[in-house]
Coordinates of C-alpha atoms and ligand atoms in Angstrom, one line a residue:
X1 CA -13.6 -8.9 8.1
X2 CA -14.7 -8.2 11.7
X3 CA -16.2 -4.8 10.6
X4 CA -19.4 -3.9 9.6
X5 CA -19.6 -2.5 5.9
X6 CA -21.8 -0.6 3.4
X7 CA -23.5 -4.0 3.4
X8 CA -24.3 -3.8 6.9
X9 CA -25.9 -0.9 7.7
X10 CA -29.2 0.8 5.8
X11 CA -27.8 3.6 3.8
X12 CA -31.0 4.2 1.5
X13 CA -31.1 8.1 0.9
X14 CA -28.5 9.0 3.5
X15 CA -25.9 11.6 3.2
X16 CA -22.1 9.3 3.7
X17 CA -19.1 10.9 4.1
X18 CA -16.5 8.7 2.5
X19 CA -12.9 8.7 3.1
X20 CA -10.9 7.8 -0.2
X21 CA -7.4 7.5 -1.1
X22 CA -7.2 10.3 -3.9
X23 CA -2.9 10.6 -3.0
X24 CA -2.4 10.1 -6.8
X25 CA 0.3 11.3 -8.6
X26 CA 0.0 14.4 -10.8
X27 CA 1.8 16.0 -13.6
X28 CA 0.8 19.2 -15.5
X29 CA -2.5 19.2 -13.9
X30 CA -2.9 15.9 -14.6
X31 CA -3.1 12.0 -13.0
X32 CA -0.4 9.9 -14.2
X33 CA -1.7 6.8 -12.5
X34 CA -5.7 6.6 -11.4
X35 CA -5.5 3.3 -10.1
X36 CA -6.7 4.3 -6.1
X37 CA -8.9 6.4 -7.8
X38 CA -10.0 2.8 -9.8
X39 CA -10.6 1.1 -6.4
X40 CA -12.8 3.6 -4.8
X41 CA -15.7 3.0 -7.8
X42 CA -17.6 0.4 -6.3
X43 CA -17.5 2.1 -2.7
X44 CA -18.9 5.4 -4.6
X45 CA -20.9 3.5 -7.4
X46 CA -22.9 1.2 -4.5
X47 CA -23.6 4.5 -2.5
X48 CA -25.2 6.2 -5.3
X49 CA -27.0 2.9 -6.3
X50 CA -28.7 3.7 -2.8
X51 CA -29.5 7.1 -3.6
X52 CA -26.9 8.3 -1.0
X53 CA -25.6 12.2 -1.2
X54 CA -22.2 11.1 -1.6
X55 CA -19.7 13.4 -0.1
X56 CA -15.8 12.4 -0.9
X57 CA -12.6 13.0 1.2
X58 CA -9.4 12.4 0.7
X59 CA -5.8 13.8 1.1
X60 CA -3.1 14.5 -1.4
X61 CA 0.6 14.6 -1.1
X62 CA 2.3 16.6 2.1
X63 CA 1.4 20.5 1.4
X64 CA 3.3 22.2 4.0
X65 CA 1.1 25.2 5.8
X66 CA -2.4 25.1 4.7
X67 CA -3.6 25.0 1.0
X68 CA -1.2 25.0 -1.6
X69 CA -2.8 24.8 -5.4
X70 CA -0.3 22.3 -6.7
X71 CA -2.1 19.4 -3.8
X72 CA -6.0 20.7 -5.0
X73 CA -7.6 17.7 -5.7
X74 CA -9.4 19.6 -9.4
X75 CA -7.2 17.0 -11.3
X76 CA -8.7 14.1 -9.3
X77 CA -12.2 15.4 -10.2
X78 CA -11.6 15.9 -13.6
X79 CA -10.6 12.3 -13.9
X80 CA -13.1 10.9 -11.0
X81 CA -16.1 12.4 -13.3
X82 CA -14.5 10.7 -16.4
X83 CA -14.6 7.6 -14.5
X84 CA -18.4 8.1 -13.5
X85 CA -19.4 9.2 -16.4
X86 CA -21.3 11.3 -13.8
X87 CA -20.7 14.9 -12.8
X88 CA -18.7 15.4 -9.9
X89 CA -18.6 18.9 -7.9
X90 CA -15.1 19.6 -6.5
X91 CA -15.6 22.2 -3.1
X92 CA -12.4 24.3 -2.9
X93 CA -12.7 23.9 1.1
X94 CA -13.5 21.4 3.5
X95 CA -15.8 22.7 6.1
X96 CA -17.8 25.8 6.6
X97 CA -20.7 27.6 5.3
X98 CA -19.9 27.0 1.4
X99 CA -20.1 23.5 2.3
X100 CA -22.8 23.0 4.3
X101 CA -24.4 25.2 1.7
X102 CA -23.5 22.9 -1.5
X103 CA -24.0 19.9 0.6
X104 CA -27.8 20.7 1.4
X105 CA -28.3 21.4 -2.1
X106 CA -27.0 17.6 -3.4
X107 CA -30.2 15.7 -4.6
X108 CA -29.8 11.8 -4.2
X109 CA -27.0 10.4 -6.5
X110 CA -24.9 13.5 -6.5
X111 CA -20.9 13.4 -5.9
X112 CA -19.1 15.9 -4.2
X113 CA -15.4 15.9 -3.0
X114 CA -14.3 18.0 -0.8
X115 CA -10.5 20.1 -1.0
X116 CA -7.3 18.0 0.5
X117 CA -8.0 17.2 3.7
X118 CA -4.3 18.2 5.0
X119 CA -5.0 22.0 3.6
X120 CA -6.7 21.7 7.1
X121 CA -3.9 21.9 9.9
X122 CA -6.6 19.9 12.4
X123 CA -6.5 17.1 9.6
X124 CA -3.3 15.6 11.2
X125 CA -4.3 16.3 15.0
X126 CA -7.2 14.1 14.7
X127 CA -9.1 18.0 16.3
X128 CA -12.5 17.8 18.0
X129 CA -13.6 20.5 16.6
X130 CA -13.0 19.0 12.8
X131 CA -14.6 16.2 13.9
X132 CA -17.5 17.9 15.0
X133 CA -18.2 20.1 11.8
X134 CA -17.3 17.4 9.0
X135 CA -19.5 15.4 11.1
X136 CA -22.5 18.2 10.7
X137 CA -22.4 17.2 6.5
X138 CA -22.9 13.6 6.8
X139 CA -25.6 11.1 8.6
X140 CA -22.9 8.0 8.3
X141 CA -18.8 7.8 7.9
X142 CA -18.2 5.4 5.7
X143 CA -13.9 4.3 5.5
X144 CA -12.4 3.2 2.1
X145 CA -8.6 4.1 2.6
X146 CA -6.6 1.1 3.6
X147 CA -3.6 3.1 3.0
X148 CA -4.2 5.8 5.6
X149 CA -6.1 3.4 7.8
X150 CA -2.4 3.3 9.9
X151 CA -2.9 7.4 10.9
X152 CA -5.3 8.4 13.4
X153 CA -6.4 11.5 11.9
X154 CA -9.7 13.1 11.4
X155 CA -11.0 11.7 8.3
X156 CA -9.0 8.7 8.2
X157 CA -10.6 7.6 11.9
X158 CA -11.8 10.2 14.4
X159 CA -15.1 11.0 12.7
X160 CA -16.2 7.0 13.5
X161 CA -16.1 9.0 17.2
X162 CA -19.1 10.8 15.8
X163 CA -20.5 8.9 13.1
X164 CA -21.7 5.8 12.2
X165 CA -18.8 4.4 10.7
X166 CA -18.3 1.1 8.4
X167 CA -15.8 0.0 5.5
X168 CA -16.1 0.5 2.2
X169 CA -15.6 -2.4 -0.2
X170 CA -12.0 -1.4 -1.6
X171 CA -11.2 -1.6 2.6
X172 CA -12.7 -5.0 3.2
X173 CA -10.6 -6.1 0.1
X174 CA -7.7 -5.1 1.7
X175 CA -8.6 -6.5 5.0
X176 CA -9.7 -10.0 4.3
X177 CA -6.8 -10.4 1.7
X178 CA -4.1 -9.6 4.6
X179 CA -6.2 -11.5 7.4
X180 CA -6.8 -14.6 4.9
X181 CA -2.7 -15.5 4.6
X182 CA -2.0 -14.4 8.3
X183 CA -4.7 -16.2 9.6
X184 CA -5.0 -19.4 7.8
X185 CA -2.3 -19.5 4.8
X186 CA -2.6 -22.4 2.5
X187 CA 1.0 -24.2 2.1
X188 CA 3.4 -24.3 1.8
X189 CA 3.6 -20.6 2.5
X190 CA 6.5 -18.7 0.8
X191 CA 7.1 -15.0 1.3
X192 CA 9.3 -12.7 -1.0
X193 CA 10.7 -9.7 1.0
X194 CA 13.3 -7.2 -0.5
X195 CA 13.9 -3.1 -1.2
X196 CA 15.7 -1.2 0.3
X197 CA 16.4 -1.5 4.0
X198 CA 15.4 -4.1 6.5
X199 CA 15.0 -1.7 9.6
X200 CA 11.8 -0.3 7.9
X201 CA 10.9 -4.6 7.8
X202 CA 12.6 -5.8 10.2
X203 CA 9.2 -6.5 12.0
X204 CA 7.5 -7.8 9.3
X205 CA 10.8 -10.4 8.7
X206 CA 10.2 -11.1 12.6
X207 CA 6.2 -11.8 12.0
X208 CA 6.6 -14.0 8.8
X209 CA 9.9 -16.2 10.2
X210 CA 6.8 -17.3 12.9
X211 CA 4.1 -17.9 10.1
X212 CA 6.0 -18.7 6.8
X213 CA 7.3 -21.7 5.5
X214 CA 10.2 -20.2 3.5
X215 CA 11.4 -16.6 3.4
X216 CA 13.4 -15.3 0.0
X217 CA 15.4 -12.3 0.9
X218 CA 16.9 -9.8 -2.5
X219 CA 17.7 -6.6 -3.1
X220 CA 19.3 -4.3 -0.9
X221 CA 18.0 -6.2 2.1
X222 CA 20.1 -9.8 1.2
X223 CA 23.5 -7.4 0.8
X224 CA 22.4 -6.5 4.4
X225 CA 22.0 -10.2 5.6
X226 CA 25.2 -11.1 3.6
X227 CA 27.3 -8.7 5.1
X228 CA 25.5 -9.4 8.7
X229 CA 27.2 -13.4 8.0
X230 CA 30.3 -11.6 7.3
X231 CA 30.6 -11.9 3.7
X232 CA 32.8 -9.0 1.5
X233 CA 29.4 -7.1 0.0
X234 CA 32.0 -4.9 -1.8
X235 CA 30.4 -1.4 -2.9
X236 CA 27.0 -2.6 -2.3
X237 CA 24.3 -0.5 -1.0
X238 CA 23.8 -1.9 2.5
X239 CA 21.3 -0.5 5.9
X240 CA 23.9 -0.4 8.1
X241 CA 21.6 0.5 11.0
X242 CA 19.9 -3.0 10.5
X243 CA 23.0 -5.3 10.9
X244 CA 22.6 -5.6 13.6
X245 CA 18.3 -6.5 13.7
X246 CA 19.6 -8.8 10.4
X247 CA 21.9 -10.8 12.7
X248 CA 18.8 -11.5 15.1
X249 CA 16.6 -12.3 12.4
X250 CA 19.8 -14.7 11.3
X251 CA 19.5 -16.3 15.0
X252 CA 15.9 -16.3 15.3
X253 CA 15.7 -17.8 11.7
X254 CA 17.6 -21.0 13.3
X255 CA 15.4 -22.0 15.7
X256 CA 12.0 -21.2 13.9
X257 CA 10.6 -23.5 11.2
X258 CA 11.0 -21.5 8.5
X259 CA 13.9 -21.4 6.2
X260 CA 15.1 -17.8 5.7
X261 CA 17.3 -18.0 2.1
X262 CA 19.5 -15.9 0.5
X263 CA 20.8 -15.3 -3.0
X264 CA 23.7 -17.6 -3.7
X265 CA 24.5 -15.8 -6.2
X266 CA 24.1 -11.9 -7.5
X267 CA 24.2 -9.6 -10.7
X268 CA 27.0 -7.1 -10.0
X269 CA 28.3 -3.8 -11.6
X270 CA 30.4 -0.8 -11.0
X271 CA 28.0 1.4 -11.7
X272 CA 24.2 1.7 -10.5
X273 CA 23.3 2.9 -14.7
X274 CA 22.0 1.3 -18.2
X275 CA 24.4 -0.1 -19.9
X276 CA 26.8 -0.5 -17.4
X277 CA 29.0 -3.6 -17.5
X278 CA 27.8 -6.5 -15.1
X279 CA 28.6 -9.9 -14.5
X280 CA 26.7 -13.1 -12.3
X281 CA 29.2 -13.2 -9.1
X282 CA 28.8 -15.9 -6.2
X283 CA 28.0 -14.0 -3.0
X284 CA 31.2 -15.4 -2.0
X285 CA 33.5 -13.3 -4.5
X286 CA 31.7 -10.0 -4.8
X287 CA 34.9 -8.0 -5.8
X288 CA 35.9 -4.8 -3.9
X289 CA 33.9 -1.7 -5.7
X290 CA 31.8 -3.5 -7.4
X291 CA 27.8 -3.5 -6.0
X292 CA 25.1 -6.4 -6.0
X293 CA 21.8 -4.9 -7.6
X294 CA 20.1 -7.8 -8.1
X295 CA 19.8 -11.1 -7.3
X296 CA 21.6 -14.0 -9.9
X297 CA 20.5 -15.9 -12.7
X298 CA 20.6 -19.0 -10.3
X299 CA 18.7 -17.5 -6.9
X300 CA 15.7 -16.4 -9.3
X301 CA 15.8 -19.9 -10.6
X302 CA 15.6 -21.2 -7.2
X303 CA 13.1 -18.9 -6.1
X304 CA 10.4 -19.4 -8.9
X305 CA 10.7 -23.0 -8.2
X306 CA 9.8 -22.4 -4.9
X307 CA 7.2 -19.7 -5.8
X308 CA 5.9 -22.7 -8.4
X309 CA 5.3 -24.8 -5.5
X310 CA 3.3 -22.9 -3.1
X311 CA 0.0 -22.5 -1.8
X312 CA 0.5 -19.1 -0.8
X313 CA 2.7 -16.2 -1.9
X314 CA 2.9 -12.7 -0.6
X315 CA 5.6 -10.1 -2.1
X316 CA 7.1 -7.4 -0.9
X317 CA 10.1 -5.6 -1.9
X318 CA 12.0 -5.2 -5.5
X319 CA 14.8 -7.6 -5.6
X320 CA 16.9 -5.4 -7.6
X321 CA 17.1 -2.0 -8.9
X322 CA 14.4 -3.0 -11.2
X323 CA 14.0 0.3 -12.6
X324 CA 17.2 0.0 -14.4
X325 CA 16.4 -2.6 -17.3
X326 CA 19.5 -4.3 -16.6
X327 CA 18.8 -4.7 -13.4
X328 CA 15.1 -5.8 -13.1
X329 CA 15.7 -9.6 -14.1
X330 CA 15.2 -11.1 -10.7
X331 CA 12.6 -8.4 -10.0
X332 CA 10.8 -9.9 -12.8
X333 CA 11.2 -13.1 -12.4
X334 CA 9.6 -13.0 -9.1
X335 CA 6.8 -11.1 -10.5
X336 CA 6.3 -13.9 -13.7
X337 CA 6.6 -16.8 -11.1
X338 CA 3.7 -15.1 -8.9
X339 CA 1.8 -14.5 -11.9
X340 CA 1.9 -18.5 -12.8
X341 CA 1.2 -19.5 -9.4
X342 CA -1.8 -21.7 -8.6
X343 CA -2.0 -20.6 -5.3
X344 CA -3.2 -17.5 -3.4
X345 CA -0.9 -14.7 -4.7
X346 CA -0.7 -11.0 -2.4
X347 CA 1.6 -8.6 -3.7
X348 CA 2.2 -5.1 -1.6
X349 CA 4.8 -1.9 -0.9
X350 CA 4.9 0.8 -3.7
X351 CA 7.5 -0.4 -5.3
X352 CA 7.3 -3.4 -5.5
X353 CA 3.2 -2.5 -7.2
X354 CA 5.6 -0.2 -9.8
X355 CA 7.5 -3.1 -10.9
X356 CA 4.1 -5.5 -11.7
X357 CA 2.4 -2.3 -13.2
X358 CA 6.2 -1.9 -15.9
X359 CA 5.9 -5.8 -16.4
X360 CA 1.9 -5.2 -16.8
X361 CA 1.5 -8.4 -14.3
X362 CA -0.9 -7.1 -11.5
X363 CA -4.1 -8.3 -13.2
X364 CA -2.7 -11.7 -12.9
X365 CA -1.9 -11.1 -9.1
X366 CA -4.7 -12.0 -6.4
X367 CA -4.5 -8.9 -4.5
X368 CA -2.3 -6.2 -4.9
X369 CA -2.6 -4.0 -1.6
X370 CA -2.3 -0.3 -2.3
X371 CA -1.9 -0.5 1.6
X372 CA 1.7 0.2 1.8
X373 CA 2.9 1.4 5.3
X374 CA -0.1 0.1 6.4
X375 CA -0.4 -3.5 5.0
X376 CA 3.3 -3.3 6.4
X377 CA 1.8 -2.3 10.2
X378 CA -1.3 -4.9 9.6
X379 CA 1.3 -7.8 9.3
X380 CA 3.0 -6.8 11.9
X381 CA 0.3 -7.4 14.3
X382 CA -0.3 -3.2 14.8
X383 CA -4.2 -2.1 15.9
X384 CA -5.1 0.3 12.5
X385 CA -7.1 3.5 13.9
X386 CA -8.3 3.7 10.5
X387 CA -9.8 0.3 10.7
X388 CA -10.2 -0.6 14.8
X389 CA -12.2 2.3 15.0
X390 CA -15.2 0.6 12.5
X391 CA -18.5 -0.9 14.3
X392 CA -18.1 -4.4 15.2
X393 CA -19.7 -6.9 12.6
Ligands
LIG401 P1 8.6 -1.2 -1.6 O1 8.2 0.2 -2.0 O2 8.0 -2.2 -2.6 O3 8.2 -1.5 -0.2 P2 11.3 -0.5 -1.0 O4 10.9 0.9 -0.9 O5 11.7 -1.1 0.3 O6 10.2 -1.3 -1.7 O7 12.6 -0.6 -1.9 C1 12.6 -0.3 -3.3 C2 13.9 0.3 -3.7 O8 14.9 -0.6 -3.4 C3 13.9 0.5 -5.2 O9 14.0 1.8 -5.5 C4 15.1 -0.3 -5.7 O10 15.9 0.3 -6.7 C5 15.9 -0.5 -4.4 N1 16.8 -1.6 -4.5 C6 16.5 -2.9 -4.6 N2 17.6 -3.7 -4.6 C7 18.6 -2.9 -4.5 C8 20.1 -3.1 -4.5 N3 20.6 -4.4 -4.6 N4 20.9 -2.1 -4.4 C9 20.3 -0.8 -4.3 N5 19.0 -0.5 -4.3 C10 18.2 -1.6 -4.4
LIG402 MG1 9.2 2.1 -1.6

């Protein structure tokens, strides 16, 4: 990465501000899944290793008008201090005197996170003035939230306006994983893209049909290609807005030298439940009422043996409703062929990280982005705030 890092700057005894991604899911006071929690250790484990005052930020969920106790970020403290095996002091604001109080109390080592950042209605508007007293706790910025990196908002990139401000290591990750296949991909270079709509990819289709050797379309997006050729999709779930952008990725796919493939054939059913009755169609004879929700027996064949053969593989997008066991076959199969695969292997989009977390695959992945929106925004070529805004290397 370009950016300078907690490498690259002396951090001995110096109070960081770190930006985290805490959005965790909760129930019952609780976190379901810790794994952003996971990736921010080394970030926070490295600062303390320095004797930094380490003080933690991070946002949680979408509370509406200011602080709302169900997005507190207690739960993520509880199970941050676990993690430690250190003591971590949760601040139930995140400026103002009580802070600046408890922060001039930290000796070296000591963890404090500060409350939900969007409790703060100057969180979102990227304010001055929240730059300017967050900025007051902290002698360097230091940015380990991939994930937000696409908002401009105060913590996420407006305090590197008033701080020294570098990447944390669970950021560089991100960054050099995304950067390596854009950059230089070793190939053949196949690319798995599926979900649920292809306006919210149609960009990312666009930026791979330049850089890809071979683009696999399922899920919801291939019904959405399918019916842009004209085939009968029957009931199929299908992003009418995108027919349209399909068709020009269609065109555009003839003239590049990538080959964009679709399913030849699909798993279909009346009904979108378990234990409904399906049957393997060809995309040629979906029957009226009946839906495509997943890709057939014969396209997952096809696209592990191209997955098999590549250099480098990057994943986004379920190709079925995978959370429906009878549905997740060609999900899986996409995520077993990754799993085999010699080659570089980068998996990203919540989803799609859902689905090799149920088949208990993502250890055997290269990278798995937590990125999200914003690995989706990096491929397309979009500046990040979040990670534009670092010092130059
Ligand atoms: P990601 O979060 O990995 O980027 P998306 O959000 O784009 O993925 O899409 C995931 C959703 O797409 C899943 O909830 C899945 O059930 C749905 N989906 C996939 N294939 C189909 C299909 N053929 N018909 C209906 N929904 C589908
Ligand atoms: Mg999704």
């Amino acid at each position: 990465m370009r950016k300078k890092t907690v490498r690259d700057i002396d951090l001995a005894n110096k109070r960081v501000l770190v930006r985290v991604d805490f959005n965790v899911p909760l129930k019952e006071g609780r976190v379901t899944d810790d794994s952003r929690i996971k990736a921010a250790l080394p970030t926070i484990q490295y600062l303390r290793e320095q004797n930094c005052r380490v003080i933690l930020m991070s946002h949680l969920g979408r509370p509406k008008d200011g602080p709302d106790p169900a997005f507190a970020l207690d739960p993520v403290a509880m199970r941050l201090a676990e993690l430690l095996q250190a003591p971590v002091r949760k601040l139930d604001e995140l400026t103002g005197p009580g802070v600046e109080a408890a922060v001039s109390a930290m000796q070296p080592g000591d963890v404090i996170l500060l409350e939900n950042s969007r409790f703060d209605p100057r969180e979102k508007k990227n304010d001055p003035e929240l730059i300017a007293e967050l900025a007051k706790l902290g002698d360097v910025y230091v940015n380990d939230a991939f994930s937000a990196a696409h908002r401009a908002h105060v913590t996420t990139a407006g305090l590197a306006s008033a701080l020294p401000a570098v990447a944390g290591f669970s950021m560089e990750k991100e960054v050099d994983a995304l950067e390596g296949i854009l950059s230089q991909p070793k190939r053949p270079f196949v690319v798995v893209l599926g979900g649920a709509k292809v306006t919210d990819k149609i960009k990312v289709i666009g930026r791979f049909l330049d850089l890809a050797d071979t683009l696999l379309i399922g899920g919801a997006m291939s019904t959405t290609f399918l019916k842009a050729l004209g085939r009968n999709v029957g009931a199929s779930k299908v992003d009418d807005e995108g027919l349209e952008l399909a068709a020009e990725a269609l065109k555009k796919a003839d003239s590049s030298s990538c080959d964009l493939v679709l399913p030849g054939d699909v798993l279909i059913a009346e009904s979108v439940e378990e234990g409904a009755e399906t049957q393997v169609a060809n995309v040629d004879a979906i029957p009226d009422g009946w839906m495509a929700l997943d890709i057939g027996p014969a396209a997952a064949a096809n696209y592990k043996a191209l997955i098999d053969e590549a250099g480098t593989v990057f994943w986004n997008g379920p190709m079925g409703v995978f959370e429906i066991a009878a549905f997740a076959a060609g999900t899986k199969a996409i995520a077993e062929a990754m799993a085999a695969c010699p080659g570089v292997t980068v998996a990203g989009g919540g989803d799609s990280v859902a689905a090799l977390n149920k088949f208990k695959l993502a250890d055997k992945i290269d990278h798995v982005s937590m990125g999200g929106g914003a690995s989706l925004e990096f491929i397309e070529g979009v500046e990040l705030p979040g990670v534009t805004s670092l010092l130059d290397k």
